[in-house]
Short mmCIF file of C-alpha atoms in Angstrom, two decimals:
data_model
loop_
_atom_site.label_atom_id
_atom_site.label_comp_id
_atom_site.label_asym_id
_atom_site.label_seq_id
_atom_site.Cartn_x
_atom_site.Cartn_y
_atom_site.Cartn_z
CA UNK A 683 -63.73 -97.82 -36.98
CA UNK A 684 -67.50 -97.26 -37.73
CA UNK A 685 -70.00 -98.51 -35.54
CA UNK A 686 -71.29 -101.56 -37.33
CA UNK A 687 -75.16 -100.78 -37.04
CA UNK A 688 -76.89 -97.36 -36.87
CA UNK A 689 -81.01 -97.04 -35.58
CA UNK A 690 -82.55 -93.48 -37.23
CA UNK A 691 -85.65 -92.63 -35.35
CA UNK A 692 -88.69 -89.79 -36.25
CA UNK A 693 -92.30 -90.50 -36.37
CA UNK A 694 -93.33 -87.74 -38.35
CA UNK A 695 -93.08 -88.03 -42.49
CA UNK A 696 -95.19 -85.20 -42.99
CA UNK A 697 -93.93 -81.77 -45.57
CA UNK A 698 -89.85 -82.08 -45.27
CA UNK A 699 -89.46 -84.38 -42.23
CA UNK A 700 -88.98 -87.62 -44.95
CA UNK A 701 -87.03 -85.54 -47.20
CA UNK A 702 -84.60 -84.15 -44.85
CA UNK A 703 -84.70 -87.81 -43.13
CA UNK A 704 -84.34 -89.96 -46.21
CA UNK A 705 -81.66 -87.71 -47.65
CA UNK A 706 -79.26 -88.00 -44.76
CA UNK A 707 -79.65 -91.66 -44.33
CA UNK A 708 -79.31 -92.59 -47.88
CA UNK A 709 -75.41 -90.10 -47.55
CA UNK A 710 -74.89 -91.72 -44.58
CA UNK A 711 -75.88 -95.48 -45.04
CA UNK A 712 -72.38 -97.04 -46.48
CA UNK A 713 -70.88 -95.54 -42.67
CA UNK A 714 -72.56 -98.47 -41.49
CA UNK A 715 -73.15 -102.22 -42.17
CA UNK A 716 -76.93 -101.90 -41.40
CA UNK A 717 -78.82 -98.83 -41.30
CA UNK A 718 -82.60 -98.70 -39.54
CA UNK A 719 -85.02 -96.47 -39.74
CA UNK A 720 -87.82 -96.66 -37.08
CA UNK A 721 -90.66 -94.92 -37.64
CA UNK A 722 -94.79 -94.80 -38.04
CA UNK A 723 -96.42 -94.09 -41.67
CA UNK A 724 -99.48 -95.37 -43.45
CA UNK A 725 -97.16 -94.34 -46.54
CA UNK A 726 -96.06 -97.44 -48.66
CA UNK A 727 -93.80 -95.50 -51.19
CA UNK A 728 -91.84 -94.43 -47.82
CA UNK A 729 -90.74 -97.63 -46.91
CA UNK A 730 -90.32 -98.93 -50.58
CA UNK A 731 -88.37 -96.30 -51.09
CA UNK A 732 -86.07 -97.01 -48.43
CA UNK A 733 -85.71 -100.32 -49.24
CA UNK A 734 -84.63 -100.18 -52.50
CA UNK A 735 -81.83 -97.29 -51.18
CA UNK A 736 -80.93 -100.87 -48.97
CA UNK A 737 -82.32 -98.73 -45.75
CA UNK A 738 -84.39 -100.90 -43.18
CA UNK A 739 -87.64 -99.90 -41.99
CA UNK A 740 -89.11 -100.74 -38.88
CA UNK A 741 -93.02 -99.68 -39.03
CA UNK A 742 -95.26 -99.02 -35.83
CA UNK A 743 -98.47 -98.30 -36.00
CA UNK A 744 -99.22 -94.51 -33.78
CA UNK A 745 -102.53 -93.20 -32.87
CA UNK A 746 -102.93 -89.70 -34.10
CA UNK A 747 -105.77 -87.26 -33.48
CA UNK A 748 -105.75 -84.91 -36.80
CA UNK A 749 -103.97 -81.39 -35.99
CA UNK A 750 -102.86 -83.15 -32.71
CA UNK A 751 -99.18 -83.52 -31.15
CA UNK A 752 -99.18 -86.86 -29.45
CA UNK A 753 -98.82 -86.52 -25.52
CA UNK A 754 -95.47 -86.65 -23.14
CA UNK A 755 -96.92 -90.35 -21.95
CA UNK A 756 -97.44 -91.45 -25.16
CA UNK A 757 -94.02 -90.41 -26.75
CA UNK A 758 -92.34 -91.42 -23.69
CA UNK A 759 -93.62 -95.18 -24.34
CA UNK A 760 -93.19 -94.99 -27.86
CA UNK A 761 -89.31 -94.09 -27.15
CA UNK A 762 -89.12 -96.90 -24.71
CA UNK A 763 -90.24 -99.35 -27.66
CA UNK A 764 -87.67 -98.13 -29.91
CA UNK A 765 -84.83 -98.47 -27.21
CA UNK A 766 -85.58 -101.84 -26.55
CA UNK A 767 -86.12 -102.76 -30.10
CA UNK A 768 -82.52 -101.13 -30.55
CA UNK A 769 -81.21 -103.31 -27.58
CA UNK A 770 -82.33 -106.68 -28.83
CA UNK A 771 -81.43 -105.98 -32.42
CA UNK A 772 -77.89 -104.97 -31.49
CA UNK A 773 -77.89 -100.90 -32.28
CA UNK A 774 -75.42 -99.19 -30.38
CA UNK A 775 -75.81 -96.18 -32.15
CA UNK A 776 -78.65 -94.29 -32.53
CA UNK A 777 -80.02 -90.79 -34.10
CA UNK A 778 -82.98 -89.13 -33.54
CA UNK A 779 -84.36 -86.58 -36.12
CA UNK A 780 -86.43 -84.51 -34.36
CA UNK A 781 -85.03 -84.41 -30.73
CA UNK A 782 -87.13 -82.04 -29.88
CA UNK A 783 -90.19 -83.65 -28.98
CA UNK A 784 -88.08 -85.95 -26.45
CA UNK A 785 -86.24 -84.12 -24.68
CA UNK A 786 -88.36 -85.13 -21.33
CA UNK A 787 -88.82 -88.39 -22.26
CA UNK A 788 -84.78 -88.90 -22.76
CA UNK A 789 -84.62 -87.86 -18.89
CA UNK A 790 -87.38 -90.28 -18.00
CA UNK A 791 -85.49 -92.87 -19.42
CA UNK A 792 -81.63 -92.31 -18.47
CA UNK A 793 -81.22 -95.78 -17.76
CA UNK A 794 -82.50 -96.99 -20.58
CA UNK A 795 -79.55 -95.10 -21.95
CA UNK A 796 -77.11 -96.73 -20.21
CA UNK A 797 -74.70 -98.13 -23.00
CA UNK A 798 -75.96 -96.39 -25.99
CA UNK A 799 -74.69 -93.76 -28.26
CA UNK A 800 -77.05 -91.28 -28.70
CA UNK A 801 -77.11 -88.08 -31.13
CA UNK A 802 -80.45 -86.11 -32.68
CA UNK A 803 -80.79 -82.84 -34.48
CA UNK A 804 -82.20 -80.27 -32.49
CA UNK A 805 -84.74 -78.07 -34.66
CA UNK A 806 -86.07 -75.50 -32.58
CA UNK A 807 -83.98 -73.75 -29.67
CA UNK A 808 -86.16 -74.18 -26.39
CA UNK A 809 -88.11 -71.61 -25.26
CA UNK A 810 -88.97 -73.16 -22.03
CA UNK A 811 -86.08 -72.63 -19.18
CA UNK A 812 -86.83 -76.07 -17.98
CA UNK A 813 -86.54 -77.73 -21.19
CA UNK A 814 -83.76 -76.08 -22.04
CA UNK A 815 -82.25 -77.07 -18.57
CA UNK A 816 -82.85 -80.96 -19.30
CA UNK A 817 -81.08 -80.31 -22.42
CA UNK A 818 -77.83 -79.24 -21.30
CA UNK A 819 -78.02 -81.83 -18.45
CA UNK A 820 -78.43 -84.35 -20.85
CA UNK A 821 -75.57 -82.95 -22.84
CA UNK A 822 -72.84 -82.30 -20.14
CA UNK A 823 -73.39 -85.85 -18.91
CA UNK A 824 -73.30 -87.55 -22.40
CA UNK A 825 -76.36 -89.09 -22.37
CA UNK A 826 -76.98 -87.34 -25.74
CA UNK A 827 -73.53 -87.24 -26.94
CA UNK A 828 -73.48 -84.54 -29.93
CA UNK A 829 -76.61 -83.05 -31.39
CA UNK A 830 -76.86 -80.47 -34.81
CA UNK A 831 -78.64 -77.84 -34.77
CA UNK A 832 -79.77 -75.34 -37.48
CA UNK A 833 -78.04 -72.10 -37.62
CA UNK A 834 -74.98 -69.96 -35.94
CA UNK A 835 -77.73 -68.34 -33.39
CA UNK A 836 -78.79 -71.82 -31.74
CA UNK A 837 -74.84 -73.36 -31.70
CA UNK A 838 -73.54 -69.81 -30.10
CA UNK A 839 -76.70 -69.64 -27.61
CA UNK A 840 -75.35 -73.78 -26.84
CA UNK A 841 -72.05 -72.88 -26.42
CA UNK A 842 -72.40 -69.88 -23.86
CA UNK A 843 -74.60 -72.24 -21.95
CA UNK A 844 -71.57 -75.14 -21.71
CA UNK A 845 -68.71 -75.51 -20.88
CA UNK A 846 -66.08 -74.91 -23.41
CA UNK A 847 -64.69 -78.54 -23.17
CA UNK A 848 -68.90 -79.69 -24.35
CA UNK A 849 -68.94 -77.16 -26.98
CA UNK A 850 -67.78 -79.73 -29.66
CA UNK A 851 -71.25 -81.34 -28.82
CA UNK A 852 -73.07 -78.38 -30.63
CA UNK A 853 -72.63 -78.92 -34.62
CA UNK A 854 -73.99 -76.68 -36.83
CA UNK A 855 -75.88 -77.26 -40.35
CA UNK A 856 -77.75 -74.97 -41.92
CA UNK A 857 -80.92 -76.19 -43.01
CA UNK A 858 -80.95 -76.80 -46.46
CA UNK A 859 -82.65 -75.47 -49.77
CA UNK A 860 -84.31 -79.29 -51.07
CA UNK A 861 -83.89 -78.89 -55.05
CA UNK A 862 -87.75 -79.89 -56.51
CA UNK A 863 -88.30 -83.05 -58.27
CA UNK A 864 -87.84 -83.06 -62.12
CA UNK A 865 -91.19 -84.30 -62.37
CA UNK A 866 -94.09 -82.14 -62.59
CA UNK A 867 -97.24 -81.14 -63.29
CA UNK A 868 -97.66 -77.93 -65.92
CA UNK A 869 -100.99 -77.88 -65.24
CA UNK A 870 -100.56 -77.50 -61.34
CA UNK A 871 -98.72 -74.24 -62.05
CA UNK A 872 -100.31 -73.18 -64.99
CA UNK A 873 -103.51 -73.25 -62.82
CA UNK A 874 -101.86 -70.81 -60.55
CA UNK A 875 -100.56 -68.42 -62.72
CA UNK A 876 -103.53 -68.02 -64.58
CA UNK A 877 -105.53 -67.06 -61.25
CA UNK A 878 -102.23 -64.84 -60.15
CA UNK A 879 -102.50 -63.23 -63.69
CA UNK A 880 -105.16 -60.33 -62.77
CA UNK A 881 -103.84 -59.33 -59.60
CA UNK A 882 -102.10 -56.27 -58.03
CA UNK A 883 -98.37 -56.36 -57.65
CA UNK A 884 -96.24 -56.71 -55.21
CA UNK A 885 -97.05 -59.78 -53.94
CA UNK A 886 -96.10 -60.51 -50.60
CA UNK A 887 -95.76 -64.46 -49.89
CA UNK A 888 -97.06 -66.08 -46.72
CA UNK A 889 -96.45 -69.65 -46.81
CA UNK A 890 -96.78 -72.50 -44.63
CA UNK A 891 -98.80 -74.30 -42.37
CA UNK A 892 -101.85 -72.32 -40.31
CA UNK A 893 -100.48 -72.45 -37.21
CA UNK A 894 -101.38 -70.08 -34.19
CA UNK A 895 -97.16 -69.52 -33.66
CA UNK A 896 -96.94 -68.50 -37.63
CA UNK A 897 -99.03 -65.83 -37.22
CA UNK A 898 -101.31 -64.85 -40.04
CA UNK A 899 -103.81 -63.23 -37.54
CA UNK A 900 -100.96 -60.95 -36.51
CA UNK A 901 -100.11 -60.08 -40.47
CA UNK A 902 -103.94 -59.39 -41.41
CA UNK A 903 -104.31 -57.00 -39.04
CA UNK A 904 -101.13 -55.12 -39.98
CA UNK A 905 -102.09 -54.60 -43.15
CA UNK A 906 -105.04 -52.70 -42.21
CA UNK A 907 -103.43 -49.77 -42.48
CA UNK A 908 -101.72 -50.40 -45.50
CA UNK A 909 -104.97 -50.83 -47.59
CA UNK A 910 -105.00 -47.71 -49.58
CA UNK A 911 -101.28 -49.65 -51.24
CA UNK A 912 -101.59 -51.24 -53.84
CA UNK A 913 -99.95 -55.15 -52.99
CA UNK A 914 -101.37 -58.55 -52.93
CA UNK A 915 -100.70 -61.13 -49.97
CA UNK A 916 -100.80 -64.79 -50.85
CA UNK A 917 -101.12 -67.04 -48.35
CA UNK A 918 -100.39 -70.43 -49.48
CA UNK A 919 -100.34 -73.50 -46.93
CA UNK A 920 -102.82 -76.21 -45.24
CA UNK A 921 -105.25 -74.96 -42.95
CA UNK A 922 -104.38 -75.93 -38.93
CA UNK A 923 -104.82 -73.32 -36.20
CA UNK A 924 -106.33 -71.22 -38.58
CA UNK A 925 -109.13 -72.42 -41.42
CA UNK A 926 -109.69 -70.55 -44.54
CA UNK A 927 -113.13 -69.62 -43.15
CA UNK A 928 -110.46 -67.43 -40.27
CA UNK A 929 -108.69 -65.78 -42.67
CA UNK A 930 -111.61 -64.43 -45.49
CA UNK A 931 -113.59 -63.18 -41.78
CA UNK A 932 -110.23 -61.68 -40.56
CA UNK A 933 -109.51 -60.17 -44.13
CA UNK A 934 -113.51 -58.80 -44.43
CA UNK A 935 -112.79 -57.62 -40.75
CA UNK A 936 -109.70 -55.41 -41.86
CA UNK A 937 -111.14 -54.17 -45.10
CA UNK A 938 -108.32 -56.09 -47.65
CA UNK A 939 -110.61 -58.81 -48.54
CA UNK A 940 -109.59 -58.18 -52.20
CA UNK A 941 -105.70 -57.73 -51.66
CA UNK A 942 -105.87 -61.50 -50.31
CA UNK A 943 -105.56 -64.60 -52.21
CA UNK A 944 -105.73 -67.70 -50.79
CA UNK A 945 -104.78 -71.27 -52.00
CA UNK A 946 -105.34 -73.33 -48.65
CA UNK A 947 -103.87 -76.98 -49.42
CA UNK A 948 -101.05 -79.32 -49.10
CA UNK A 949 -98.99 -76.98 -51.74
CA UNK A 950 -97.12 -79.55 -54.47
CA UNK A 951 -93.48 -78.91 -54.85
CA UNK A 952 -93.70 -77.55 -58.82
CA UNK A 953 -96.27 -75.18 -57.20
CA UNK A 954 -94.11 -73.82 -54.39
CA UNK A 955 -91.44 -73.35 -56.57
CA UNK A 956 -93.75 -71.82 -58.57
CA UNK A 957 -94.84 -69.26 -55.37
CA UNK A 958 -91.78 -68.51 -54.62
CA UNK A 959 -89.99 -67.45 -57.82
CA UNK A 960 -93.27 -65.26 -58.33
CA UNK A 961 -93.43 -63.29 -55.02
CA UNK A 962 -91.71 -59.60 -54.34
CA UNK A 963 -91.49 -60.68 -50.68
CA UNK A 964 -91.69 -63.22 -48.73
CA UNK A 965 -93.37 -62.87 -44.94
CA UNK A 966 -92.69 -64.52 -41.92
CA UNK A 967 -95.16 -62.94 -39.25
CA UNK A 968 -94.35 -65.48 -36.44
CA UNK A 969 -94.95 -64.85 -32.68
CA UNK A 970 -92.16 -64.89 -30.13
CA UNK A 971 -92.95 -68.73 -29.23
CA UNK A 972 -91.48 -69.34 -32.60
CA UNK A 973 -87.60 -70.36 -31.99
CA UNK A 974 -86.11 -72.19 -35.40
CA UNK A 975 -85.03 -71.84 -38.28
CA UNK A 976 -87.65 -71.24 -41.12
CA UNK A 977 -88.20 -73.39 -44.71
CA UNK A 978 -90.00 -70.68 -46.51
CA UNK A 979 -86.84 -68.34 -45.44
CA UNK A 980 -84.51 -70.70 -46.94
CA UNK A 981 -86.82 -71.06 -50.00
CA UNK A 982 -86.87 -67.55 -50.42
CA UNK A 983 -83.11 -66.83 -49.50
CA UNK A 984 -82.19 -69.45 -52.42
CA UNK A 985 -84.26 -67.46 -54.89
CA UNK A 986 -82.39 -63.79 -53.54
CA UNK A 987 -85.69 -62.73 -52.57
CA UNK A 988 -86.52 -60.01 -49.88
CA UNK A 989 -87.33 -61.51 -46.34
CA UNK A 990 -89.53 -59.82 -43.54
CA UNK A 991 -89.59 -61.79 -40.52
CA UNK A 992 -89.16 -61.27 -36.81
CA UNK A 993 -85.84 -59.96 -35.04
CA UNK A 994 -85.59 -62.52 -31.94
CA UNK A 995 -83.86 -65.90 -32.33
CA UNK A 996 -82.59 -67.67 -35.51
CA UNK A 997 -84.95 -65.98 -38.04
CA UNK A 998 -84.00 -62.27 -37.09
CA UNK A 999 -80.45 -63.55 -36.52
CA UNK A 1000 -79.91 -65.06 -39.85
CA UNK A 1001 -82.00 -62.34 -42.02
CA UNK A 1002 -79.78 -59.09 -40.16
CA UNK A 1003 -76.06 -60.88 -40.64
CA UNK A 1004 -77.07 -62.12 -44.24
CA UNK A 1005 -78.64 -58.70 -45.29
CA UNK A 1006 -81.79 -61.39 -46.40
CA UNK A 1007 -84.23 -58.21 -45.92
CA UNK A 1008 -85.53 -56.52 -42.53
CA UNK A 1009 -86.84 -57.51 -39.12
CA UNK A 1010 -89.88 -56.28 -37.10
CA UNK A 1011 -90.58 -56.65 -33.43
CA UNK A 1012 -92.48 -59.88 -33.12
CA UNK A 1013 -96.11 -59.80 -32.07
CA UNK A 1014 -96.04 -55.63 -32.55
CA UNK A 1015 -98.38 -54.97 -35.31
CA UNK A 1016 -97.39 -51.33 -35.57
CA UNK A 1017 -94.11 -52.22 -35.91
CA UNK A 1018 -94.81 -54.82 -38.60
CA UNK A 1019 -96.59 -52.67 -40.43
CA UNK A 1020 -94.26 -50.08 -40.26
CA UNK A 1021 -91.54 -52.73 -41.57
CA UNK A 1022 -94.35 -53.84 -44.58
CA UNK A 1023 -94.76 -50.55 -45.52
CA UNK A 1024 -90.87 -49.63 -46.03
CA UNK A 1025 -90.92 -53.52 -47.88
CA UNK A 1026 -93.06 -51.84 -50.01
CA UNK A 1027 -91.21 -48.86 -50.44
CA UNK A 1028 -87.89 -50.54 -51.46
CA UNK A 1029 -89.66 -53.31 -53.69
CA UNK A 1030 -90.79 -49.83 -55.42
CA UNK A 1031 -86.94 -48.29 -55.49
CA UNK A 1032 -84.86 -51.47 -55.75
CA UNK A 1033 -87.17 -54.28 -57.11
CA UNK A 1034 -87.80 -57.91 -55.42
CA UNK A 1035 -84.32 -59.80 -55.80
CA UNK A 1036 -81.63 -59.08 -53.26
CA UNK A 1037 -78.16 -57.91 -54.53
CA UNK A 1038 -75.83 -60.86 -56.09
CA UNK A 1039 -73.72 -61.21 -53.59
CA UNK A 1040 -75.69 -63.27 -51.32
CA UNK A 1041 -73.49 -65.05 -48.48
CA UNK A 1042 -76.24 -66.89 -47.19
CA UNK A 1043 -77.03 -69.27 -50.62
CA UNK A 1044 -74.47 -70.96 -50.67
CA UNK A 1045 -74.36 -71.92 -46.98
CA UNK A 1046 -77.85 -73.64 -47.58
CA UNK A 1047 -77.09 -75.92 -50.83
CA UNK A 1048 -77.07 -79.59 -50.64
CA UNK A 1049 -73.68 -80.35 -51.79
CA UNK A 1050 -72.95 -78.68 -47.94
CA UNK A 1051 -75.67 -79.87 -46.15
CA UNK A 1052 -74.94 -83.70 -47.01
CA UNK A 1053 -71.58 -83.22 -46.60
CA UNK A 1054 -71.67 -81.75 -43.18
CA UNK A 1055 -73.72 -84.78 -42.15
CA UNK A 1056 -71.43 -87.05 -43.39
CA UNK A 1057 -69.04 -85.43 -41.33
CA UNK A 1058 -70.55 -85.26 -38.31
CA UNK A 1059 -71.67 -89.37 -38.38
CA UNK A 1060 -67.94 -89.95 -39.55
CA UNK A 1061 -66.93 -87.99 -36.19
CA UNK A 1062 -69.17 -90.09 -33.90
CA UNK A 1063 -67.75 -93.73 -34.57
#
């Protein structure tokens, strides 16, 4: 029998954190005679619409410094809040959607544990030996009873870490491609084409976030070499690590000012999807710190388009088995540029899209993804 009451807990609704969040309660809800999400947004249309899906919201209010990940301390008391709130409210059962930023705090608290089922979906494999550590130990004595992770590296790096009787404890779901609203703007896109109109093909996609662990630093100065080719690189994503003021210095600094273009921004779906059906290639330049799985190579993948990203963890794992593209050496700009320029060559020979018979598509649709969710609640009583 189902446990009657289920508590779903992530502070972050930013990008695809609500999407991924709302779409797995709303599958999983009728497992349960009272679903919870706990969680911190300013964002009214959030919690209206997880009410009307019949999905409670409890709201906190969190301090946040802009472009700043809240402190150990202060997740550690923020987790203590939820498990009490859980305790006094009757949740047995609870999930937590991005169990990677409390992994420490879940050892701080073991006996707050005490009497609670807990599972989370891990999102990022730990880099750290000591997190990674706390992890297991959390695992092996089932004070985090089953977790999912994203991809077939992450659950086979789990498993030769347990014991074979935990391995059942590792479940793997493959990050999914999010289909993009029906409802759009034609002017957002036909904005972008317009300015896209005039310049050089290929164009090689960089999209995301600026964070210091994507990388764009590393992919500017690659392309020095490359700037007698004839390419465009479009980097498309809000500014972080990195401003827009970075990039046009970096680009002036490496003499392809003009082969960059640069829409720095929240980036709305329509125009994404827009970005990547457009693009010859699409780039992940990420440093070795970077351990999960990647949205823009899933949004790429879906759309059979040609992936360059780096060879160590997930990322390289997923693009060499699925023949998604080719891999460089992370954080070795010859070597990336080596890689770019043979991208270049077989966008030339062979064109943008991948050959039909890509294996990895269908492994990242949302008929599976919700599916393997419900399957893995269903599992967990």
């Amino acid at each position: 029998m189902p446990m009657k009451n289920i508590l779903l807990y992530d502070l972050s609704n930013d990008g695809h954190h609500f999407i991924y969040n709302s779409t797995v309660m709303n599958k999983i809800k009728s497992q349960y005679n009272k679903a919870c999400y706990y969680t911190a947004t300013d964002n009214k249309d959030i919690i209206n619409e997880l009410r009307d899906k019949q999905i409670e919201v409890h709201n906190i209010h969190v301090t946040r410094k802009a472009n700043q990940y809240l402190s150990v301390g202060y997740r550690t008391i923020l987790l203590i809040r939820m498990l009490l709130f859980a305790r006094i409210n009757g949740f047995k059962k609870i999930h937590l959607f991005h169990l990677d930023s409390n992994i420490i705090s879940l050892l701080c608290l073991l006996p707050f544990l005490l009497g609670l089922q807990v599972t989370g979906t891990l999102h990022w494999f730990p880099t750290r030996k000591w997190k990674k550590r706390i992890l297991l130990f959390l695992l092996r004595f089932s004070m985090v009873n089953k977790i999912v992770v994203h991809g077939d590296y992450t659950q086979h790096e789990f498993n030769e870490l347990l014991r074979p009787e935990h391995e059942q404890k590792i479940v793997n779901i493959h990050f999914p491609n999010f289909p993009i609203p029906q409802v759009s703007s034609k002017d957002n896109t036909k904005e972008v084409e317009e300015k896209l109109a005039g310049l050089t093909r290929p164009f090689f996609l960089c999209f995301g976030g600026l964070r210091s662990d994507k990388g764009i630093d590393l992919l500017l100065e690659s392309l020095a070499p490359l700037r007698g080719k004839s390419f465009t690189l479009i980097v498309a994503g809000s500014e972080g690590y990195f401003t827009g003021n970075d990039i046009k210095q970096l680009a002036k600094q490496y003499g392809i000012e003009d082969k960059v273009f640069l829409d720095l921004r929240f980036i709305p779906d329509d125009v994404m999807d827009y970005y990547f059906n457009a693009c010859d290639a699409v780039i992940l330049p990420y440093r070795t710190l970077f351990s999960g799985q990647s949205g823009p190579l899933t949004e790429g993948a879906a759309r059979n388009k040609y992936i360059l990203g780096p060879r160590h963890g997930e990322i390289g794992h997923t693009i060499q088995t699925y023949h998604l593209g080719n891999t460089f050496e992370a954080e070795n700009v010859e070597d990336l540029t080596d890689k770019l320029q043979q991208t270049l060559g077989t966008i030339h020979n062979e064109g943008s899209t991948l050959p039909s018979n890509n294996t990895y598509a269908p492994l990242i649709s949302m008929e599976r993804f919700i599916h393997s969710y419900d399957q893995f609640f269903a599992s967990n009583g």
